[in-house]
Coordinates of C-alpha atoms in Angstrom, one line a residue:
Chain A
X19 CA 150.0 159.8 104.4
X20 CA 149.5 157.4 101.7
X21 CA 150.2 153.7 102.5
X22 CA 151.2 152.5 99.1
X23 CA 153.1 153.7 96.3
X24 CA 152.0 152.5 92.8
X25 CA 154.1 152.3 89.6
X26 CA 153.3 151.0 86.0
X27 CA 156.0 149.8 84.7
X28 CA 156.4 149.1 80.7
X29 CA 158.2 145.5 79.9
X30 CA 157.8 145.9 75.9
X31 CA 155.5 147.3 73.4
X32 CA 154.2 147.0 70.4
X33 CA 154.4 149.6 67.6
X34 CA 151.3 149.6 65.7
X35 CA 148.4 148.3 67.5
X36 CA 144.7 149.0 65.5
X37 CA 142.8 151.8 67.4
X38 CA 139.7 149.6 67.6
X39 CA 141.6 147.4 69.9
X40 CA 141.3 149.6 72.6
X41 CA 138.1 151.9 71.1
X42 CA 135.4 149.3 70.3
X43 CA 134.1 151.0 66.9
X44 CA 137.2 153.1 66.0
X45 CA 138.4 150.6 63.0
X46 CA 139.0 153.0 60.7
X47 CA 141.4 154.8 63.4
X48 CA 144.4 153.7 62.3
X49 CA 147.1 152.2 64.7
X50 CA 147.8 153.4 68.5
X51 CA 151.4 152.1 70.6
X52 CA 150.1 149.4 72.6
X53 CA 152.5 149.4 75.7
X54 CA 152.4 146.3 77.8
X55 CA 153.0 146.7 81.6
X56 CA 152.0 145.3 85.2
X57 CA 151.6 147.3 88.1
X58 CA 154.1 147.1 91.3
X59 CA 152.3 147.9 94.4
X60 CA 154.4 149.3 97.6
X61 CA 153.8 149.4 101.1
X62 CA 152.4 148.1 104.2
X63 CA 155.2 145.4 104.2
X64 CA 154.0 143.8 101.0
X65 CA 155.5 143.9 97.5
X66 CA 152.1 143.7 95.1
X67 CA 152.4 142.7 91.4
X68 CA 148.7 143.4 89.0
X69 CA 149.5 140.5 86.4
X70 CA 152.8 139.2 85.4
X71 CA 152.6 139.3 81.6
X72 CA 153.2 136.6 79.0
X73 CA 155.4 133.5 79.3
X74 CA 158.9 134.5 77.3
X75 CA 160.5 131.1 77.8
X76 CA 157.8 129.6 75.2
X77 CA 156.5 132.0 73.3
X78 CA 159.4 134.5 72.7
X79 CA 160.0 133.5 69.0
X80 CA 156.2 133.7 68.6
X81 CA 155.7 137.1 70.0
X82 CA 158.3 138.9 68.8
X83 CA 158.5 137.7 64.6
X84 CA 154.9 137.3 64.4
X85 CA 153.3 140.2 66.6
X86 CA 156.3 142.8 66.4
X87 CA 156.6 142.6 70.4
X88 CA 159.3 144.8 71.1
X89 CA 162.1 145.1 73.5
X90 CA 160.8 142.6 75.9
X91 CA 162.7 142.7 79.1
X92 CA 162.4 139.8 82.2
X93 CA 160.8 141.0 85.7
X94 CA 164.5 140.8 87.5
X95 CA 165.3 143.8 85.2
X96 CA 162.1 145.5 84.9
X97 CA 161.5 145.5 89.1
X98 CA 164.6 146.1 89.6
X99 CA 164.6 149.9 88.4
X100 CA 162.4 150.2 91.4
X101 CA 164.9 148.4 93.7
X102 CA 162.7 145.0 93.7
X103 CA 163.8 141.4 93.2
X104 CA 161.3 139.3 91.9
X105 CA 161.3 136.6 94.1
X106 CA 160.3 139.3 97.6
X107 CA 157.5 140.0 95.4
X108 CA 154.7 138.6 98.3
X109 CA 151.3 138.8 96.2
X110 CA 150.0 139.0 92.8
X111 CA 146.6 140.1 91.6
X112 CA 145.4 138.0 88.6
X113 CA 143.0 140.8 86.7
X114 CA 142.3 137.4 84.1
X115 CA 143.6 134.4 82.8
X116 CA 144.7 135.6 79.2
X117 CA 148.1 134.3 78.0
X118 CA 149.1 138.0 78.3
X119 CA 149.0 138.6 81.8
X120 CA 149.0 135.1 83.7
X121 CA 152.0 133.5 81.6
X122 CA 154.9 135.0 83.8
X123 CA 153.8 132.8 87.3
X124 CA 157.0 131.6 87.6
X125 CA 159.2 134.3 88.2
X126 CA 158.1 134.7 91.3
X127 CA 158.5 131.6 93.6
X128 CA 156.8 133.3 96.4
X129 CA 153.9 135.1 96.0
X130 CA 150.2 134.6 96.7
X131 CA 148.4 134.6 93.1
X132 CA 144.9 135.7 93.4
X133 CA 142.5 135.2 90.5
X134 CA 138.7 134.9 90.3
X135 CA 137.2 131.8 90.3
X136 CA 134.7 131.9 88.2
X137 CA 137.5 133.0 85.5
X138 CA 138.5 129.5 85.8
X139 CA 135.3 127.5 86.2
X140 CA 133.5 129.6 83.2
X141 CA 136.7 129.2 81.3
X142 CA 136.4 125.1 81.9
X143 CA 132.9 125.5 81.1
X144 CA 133.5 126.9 77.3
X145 CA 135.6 123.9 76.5
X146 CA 132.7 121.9 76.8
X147 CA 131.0 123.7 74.0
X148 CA 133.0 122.1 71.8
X149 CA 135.2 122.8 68.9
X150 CA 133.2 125.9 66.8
X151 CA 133.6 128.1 70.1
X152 CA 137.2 127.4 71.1
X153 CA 137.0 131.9 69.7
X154 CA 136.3 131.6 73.4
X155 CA 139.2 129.8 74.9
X156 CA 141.9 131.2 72.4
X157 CA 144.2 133.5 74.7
X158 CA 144.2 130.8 77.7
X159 CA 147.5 128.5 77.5
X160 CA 147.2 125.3 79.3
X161 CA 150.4 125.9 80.3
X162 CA 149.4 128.2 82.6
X163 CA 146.2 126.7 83.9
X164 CA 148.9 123.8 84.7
X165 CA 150.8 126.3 86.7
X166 CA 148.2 127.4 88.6
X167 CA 148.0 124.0 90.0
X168 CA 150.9 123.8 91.2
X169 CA 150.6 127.2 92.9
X170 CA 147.3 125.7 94.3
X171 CA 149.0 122.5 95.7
X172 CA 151.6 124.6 97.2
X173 CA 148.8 127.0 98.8
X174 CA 149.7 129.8 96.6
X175 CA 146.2 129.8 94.7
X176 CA 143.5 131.7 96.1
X177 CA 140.5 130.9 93.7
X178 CA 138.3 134.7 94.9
X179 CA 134.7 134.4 95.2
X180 CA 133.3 137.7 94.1
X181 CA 134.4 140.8 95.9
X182 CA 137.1 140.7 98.5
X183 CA 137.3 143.9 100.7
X184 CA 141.0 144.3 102.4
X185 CA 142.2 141.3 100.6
X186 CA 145.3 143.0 101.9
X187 CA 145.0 146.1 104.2
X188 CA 143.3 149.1 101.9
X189 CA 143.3 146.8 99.2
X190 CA 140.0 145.3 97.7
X191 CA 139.4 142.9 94.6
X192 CA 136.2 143.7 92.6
X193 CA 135.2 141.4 89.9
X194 CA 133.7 142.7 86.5
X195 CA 131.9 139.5 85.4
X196 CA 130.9 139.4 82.2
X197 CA 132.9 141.7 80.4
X198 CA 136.7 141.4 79.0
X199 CA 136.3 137.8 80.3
X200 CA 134.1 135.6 82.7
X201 CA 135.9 136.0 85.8
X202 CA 137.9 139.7 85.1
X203 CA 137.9 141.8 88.3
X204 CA 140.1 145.2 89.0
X205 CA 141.6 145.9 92.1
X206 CA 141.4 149.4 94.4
X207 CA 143.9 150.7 96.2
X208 CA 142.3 153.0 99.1
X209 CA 145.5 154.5 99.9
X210 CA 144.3 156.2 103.0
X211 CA 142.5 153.2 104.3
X212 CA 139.6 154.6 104.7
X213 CA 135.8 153.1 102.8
X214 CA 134.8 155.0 101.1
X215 CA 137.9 156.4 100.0
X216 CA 139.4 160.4 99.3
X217 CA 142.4 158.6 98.0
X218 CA 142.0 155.8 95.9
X219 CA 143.4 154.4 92.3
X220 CA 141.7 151.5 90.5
X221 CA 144.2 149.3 88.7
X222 CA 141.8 148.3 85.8
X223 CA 143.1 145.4 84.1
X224 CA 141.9 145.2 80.5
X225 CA 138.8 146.4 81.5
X226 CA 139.7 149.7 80.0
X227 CA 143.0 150.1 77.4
X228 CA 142.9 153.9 77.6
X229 CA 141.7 156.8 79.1
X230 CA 139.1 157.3 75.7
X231 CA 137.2 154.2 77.3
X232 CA 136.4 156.5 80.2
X233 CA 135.7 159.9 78.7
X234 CA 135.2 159.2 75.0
X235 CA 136.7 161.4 72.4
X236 CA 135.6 164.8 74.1
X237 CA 136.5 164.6 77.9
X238 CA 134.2 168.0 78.0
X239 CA 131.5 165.7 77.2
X240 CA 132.4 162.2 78.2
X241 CA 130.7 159.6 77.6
X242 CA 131.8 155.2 78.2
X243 CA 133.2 153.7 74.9
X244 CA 134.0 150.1 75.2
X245 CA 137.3 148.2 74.5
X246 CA 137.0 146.3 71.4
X247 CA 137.3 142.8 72.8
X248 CA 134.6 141.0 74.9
X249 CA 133.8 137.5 75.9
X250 CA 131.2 138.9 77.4
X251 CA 129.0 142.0 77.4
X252 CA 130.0 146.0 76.2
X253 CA 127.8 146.8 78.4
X254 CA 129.2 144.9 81.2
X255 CA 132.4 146.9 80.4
X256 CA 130.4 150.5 80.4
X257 CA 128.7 149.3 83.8
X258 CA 131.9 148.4 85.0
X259 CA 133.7 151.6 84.3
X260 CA 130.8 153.6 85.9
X261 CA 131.3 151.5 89.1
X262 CA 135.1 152.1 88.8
X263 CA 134.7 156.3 88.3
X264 CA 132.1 155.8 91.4
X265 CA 134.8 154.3 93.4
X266 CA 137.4 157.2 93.1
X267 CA 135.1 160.1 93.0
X268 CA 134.4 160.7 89.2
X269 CA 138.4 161.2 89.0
X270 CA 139.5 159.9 86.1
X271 CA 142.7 159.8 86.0
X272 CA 142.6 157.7 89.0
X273 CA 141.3 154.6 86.6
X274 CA 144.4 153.6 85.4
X275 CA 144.8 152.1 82.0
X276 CA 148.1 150.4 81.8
X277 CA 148.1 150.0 77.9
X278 CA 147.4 153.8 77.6
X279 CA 150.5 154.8 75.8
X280 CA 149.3 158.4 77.3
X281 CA 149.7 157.8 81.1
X282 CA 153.7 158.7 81.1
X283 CA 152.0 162.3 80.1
X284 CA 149.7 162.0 82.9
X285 CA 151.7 160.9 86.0
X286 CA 155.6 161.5 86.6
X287 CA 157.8 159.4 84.4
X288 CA 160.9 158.2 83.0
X289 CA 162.5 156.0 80.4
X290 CA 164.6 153.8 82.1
X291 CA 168.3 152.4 80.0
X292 CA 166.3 149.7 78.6
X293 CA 164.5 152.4 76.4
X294 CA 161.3 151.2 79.3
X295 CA 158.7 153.4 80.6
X296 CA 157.7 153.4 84.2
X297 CA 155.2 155.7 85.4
X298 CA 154.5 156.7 89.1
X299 CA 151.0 156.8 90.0
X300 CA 151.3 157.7 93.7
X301 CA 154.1 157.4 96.2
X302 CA 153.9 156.1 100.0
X303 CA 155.0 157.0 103.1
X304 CA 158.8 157.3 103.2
X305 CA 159.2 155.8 99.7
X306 CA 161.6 157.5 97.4
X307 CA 160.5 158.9 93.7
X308 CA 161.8 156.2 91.4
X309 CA 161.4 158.6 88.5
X310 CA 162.8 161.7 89.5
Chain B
X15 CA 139.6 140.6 67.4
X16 CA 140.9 140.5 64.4
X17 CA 139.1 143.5 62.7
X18 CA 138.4 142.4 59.0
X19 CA 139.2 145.1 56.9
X20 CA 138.9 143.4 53.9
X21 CA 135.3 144.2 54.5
X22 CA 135.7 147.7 54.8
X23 CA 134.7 149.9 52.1
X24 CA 138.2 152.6 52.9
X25 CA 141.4 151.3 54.5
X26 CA 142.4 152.4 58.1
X27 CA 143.6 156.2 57.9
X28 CA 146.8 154.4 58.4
X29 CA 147.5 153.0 55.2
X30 CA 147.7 149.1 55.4
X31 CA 149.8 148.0 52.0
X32 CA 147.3 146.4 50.2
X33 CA 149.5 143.1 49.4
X34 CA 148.1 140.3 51.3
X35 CA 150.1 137.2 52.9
X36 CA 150.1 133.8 52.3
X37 CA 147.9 131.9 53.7
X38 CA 148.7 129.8 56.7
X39 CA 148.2 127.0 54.2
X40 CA 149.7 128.6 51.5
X41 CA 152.8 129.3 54.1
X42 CA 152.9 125.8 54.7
X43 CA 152.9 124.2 51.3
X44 CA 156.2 126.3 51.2
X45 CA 157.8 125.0 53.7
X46 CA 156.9 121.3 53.7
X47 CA 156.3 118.8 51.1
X48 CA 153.1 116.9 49.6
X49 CA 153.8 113.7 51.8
X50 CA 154.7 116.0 55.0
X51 CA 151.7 118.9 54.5
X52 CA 148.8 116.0 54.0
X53 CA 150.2 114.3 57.2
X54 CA 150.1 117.7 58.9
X55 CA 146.1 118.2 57.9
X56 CA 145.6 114.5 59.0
X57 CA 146.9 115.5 62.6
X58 CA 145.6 118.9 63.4
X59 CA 142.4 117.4 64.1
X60 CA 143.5 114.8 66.7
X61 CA 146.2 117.6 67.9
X62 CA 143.6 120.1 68.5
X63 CA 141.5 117.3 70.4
X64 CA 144.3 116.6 72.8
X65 CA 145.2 120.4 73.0
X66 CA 141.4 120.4 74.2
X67 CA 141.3 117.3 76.6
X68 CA 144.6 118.4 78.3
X69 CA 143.1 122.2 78.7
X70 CA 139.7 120.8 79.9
X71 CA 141.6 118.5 82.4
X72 CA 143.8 121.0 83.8
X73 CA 141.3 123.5 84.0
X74 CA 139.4 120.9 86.3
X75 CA 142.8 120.1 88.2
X76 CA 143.3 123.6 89.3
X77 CA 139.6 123.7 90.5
X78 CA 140.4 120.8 92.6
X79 CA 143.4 121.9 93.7
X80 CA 142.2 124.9 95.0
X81 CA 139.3 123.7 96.9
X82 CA 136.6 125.3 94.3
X83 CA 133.3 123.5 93.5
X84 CA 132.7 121.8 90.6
X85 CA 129.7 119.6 89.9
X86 CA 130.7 119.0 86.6
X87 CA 133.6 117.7 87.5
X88 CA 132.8 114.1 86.3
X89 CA 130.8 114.8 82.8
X90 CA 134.0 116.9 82.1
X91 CA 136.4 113.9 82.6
X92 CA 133.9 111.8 80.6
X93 CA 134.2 114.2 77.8
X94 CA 138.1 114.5 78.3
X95 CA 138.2 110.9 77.7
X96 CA 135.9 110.6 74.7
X97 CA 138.3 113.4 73.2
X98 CA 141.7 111.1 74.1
X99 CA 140.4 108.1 72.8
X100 CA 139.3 110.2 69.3
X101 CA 142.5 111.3 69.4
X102 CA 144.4 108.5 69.7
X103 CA 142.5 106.6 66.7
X104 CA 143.2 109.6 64.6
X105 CA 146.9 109.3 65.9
X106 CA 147.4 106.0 64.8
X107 CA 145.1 106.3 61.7
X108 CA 148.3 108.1 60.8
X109 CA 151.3 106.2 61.9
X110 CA 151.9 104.3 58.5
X111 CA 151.6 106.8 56.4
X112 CA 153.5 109.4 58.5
X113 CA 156.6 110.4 56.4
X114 CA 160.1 110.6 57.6
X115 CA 160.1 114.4 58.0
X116 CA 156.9 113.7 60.1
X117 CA 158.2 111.2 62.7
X118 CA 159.3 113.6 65.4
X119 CA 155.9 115.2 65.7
X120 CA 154.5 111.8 64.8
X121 CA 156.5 110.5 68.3
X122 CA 155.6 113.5 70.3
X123 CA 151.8 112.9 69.6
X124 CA 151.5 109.7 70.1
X125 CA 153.7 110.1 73.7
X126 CA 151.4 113.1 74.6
X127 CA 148.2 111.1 74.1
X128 CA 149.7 108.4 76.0
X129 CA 150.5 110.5 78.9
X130 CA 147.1 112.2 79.0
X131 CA 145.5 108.5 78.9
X132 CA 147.9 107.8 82.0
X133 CA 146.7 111.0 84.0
X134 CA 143.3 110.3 83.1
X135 CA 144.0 105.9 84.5
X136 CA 145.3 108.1 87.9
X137 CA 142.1 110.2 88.1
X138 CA 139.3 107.9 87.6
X139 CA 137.3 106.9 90.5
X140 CA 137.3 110.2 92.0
X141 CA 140.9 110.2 92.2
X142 CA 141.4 113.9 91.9
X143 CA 139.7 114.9 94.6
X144 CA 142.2 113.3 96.5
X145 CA 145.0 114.5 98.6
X146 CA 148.6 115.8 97.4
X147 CA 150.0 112.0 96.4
X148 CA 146.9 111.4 94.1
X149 CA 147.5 114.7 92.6
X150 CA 150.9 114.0 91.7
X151 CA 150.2 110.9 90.2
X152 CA 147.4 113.0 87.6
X153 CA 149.9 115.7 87.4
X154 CA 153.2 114.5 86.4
X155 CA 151.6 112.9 83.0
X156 CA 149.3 115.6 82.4
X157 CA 152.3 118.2 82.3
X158 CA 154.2 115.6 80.4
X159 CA 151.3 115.5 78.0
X160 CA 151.3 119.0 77.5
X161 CA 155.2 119.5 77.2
X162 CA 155.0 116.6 74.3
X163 CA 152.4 118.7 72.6
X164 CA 154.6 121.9 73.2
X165 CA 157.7 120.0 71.6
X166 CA 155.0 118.9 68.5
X167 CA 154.4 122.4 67.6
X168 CA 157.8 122.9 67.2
X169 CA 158.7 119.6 64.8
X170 CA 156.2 120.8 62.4
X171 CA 154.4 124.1 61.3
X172 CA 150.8 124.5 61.1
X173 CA 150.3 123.6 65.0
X174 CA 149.7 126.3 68.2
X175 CA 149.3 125.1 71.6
X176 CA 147.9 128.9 72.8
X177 CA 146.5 131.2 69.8
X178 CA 148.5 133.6 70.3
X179 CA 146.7 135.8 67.4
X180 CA 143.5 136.1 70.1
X181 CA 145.3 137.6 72.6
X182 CA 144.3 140.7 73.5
X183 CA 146.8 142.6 73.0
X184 CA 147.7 140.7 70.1
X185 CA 145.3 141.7 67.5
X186 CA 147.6 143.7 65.3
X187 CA 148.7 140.7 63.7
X188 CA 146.7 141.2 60.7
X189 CA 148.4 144.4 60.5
X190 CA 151.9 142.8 60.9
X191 CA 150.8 140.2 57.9
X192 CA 150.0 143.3 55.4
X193 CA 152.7 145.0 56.0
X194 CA 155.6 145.6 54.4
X195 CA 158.5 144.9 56.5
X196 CA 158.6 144.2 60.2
X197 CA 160.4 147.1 61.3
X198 CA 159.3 149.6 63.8

């Protein structure tokens, strides 16, 4: 039986995002939903966030008049639908350090955060190339490079060195250097604890936006597209996807891209009050459907 | 990514109205006048230099704080403090001439460049590989120095701490700028 159940679970969207965001070439394919989620982890005594998207308190205005950001809702409301409080959330996987995904650390006082270091030593390194790259250091808020200091000087930091097997019992971090970002790494859930695994899911990060990163336009005859933003290599993020199918057995649904506005198809569903999605990827032993 | 679809030959198959925005300049002279728009072009470069310093510096903190190597360590404070003191002459370069409309982001610059030179008095000698007191004593002016340049973007336009627009998920901005209205 499976040790942890997995949900995605939408916090806002936004309408009209250009296909060759997420397709790296598709620019004349109009606009795709982006939805924006983390990833709630259950089981084995822990309560797991992947990311904790962007920091509302400062950037609210920002986000929603300027970017169309829609019907943003806080972590106590989104976690809730699945009976969690954010504050017995235990451990948080960084996937990177964009504004996107790192800017919510405070709203939960007290997790383990776990990020990459060399997401944060490359990322110091590209400020020193002075002011005709800062492309580079764009998405990172200070803000939130300042929080992680605080979470370091309260031991709550754990700067990862590469891979990490069992980081948390079944649970291993991979990195992806080179590819969205320096330091990116996914994180794969062997849900019957076993390595290798006949039950596994890969919660990707950006390293893929949709399930057309994986299989291409024709699953019949798939083939790796890219995402269409890199600090680093495409072909990091192609070699990186290969290495994720690997992992889980050429499944591909078991890659799961949490801006794919497609995965509520995939995996049971629901649209909570809030007009949220949540989607469940997999369910643990003697955990209750949240969707049903 | 911003795709540029000016330099398309076709629009997207969505069709983007072909109307463009204002410039962020253009956007500004509206808002703001002569006096107020000149002082904001005299400040972004010492605003972006501190926005860079106070990154740079935290970015080394954290390192520090967590226990990871960093052997340039010390050429990156050297740099953060070449980029402080540039700032701060470009800061004051500005004082007399900074019209009334100006002075609260005037005040906030000057206190955030202040702040940054005080975490930066705390950390020399080695002091941030110190323990937990020594990191305070960097920390509490280096947050202060960012918080100041936080309340700066919001006294004047034309400023970001974070751009936003290079987020990744983010890049449908230039869509949201040709487009009609904002609604769904």
């Amino acid at each position: 039986m499976a040790t942890y159940s997995i949900w995605v679970l939408e916090y806002c969207w936004v309408p009209a995002a250009p296909k060759g965001l997420t397709v790296h070439g598709s620019f004349n394919g109009g606009t795709v939903k982006l939805p924006w989620c983390y990833v709630l982890i259950k089981g084995g005594g822990r309560t797991i966030l992947v990311d904790v998207g962007y920091n509302h308190k400062d950037y609210a205005a920002a986000m929603a008049d300027s970017f169309g950001v829609l019907n943003w809702q806080p972590s106590s409301v989104v976690l809730a639908e699945c009976g969690v409080d954010p504050r017995h959330v235990t451990d948080v996987f960084i996937t990177h350090a964009h504004f996107d995904h790192m800017g919510g650390t405070d709203d939960f006082p007290n997790a383990t955060f776990y990020i990459q270091e060399r997401e944060l030593s490359k990322w110091v390194w590209a400020m020193s190339l002075g002011k005709r790259y800062r492309w580079l250091m764009g998405p990172t808020d200070p803000g939130d490079i300042l929080r992680a200091v605080d979470l370091a000087r309260q031991g709550r930091l754990v700067c990862v060195d590469g891979d990490r097997e069992n980081v948390l019992p079944g649970i291993d971090l991979r990195p992806a250097y080179d590819t969205h970002t320096w330091g990116s790494m996914y994180v794969h859930v062997r849900n019957d604890g076993k390595q290798p695994s006949a039950d596994s899911y890969i919660l990707a990060g950006d390293l893929v936006y949709t399930y057309e990163n994986l299989t291409g336009p024709d699953p019949a005859d798939p083939r790796f597209i890219p995402i269409g933003l890199a600090a680093g290599s495409q072909t990091n993020l192609l070699l990186s996807s290969h290495e994720m199918l690997t992992l889980v057995d050429d499944e591909t649904r078991r890659v799961i891209p949490i801006h794919d506005e497609k995965l509520p198809t995939i995996f049971p569903s629901r649209v909570t009050t809030k007009g949220l999605t949540i989607s469940e990827i997999c369910l643990g032993e003697g955990e209750a459907s949240r969707v049903a | 990514m911003i795709p540029d679809f000016d330099r398309l030959e076709r629009p997207p198959t969505n069709a983007i109205p072909a109307a463009g925005p204002s410039s962020p300049l253009d956007r500004l002279a509206e808002e703001i006048d002569d006096a107020t728009a000149a002082y904001v072009l005299a400040t972004r470069a010492p605003f972006d230099l501190l926005r860079q310093a106070i990154s740079q510096f935290a970015g080394l903190m954290v390192l520090a704080a967590a226990g990871a190597r960093n052997d340039a360590a010390p050429d990156i404070l050297d740099r953060v403090r070449g980029e402080q003191a540039e700032a701060n002459d470009g800061i004051r370069a500005c004082a007399g001439g900074a019209p009334a409309r100006a002075a609260h982001h005037h005040r906030h610059l000057t206190q955030a460049c202040a702040a940054l030179g005080a975490a930066l008095h705390a950390a020399r000698d080695g002091g941030y590989r110190r323990g937990a007191d020594s990191l305070d004593s960097i920390l509490t002016p280096l947050n202060a120095a960012y918080r100041h340049l936080q309340w700066a973007t919001g006294a004047l336009p034309g400023f970001e701490v974070v751009a936003l627009a290079q987020g990744c998920c983010a890049a449908h901005i230039g869509l949201r700028a040709r487009a009609p209205n904002r609604g769904d």
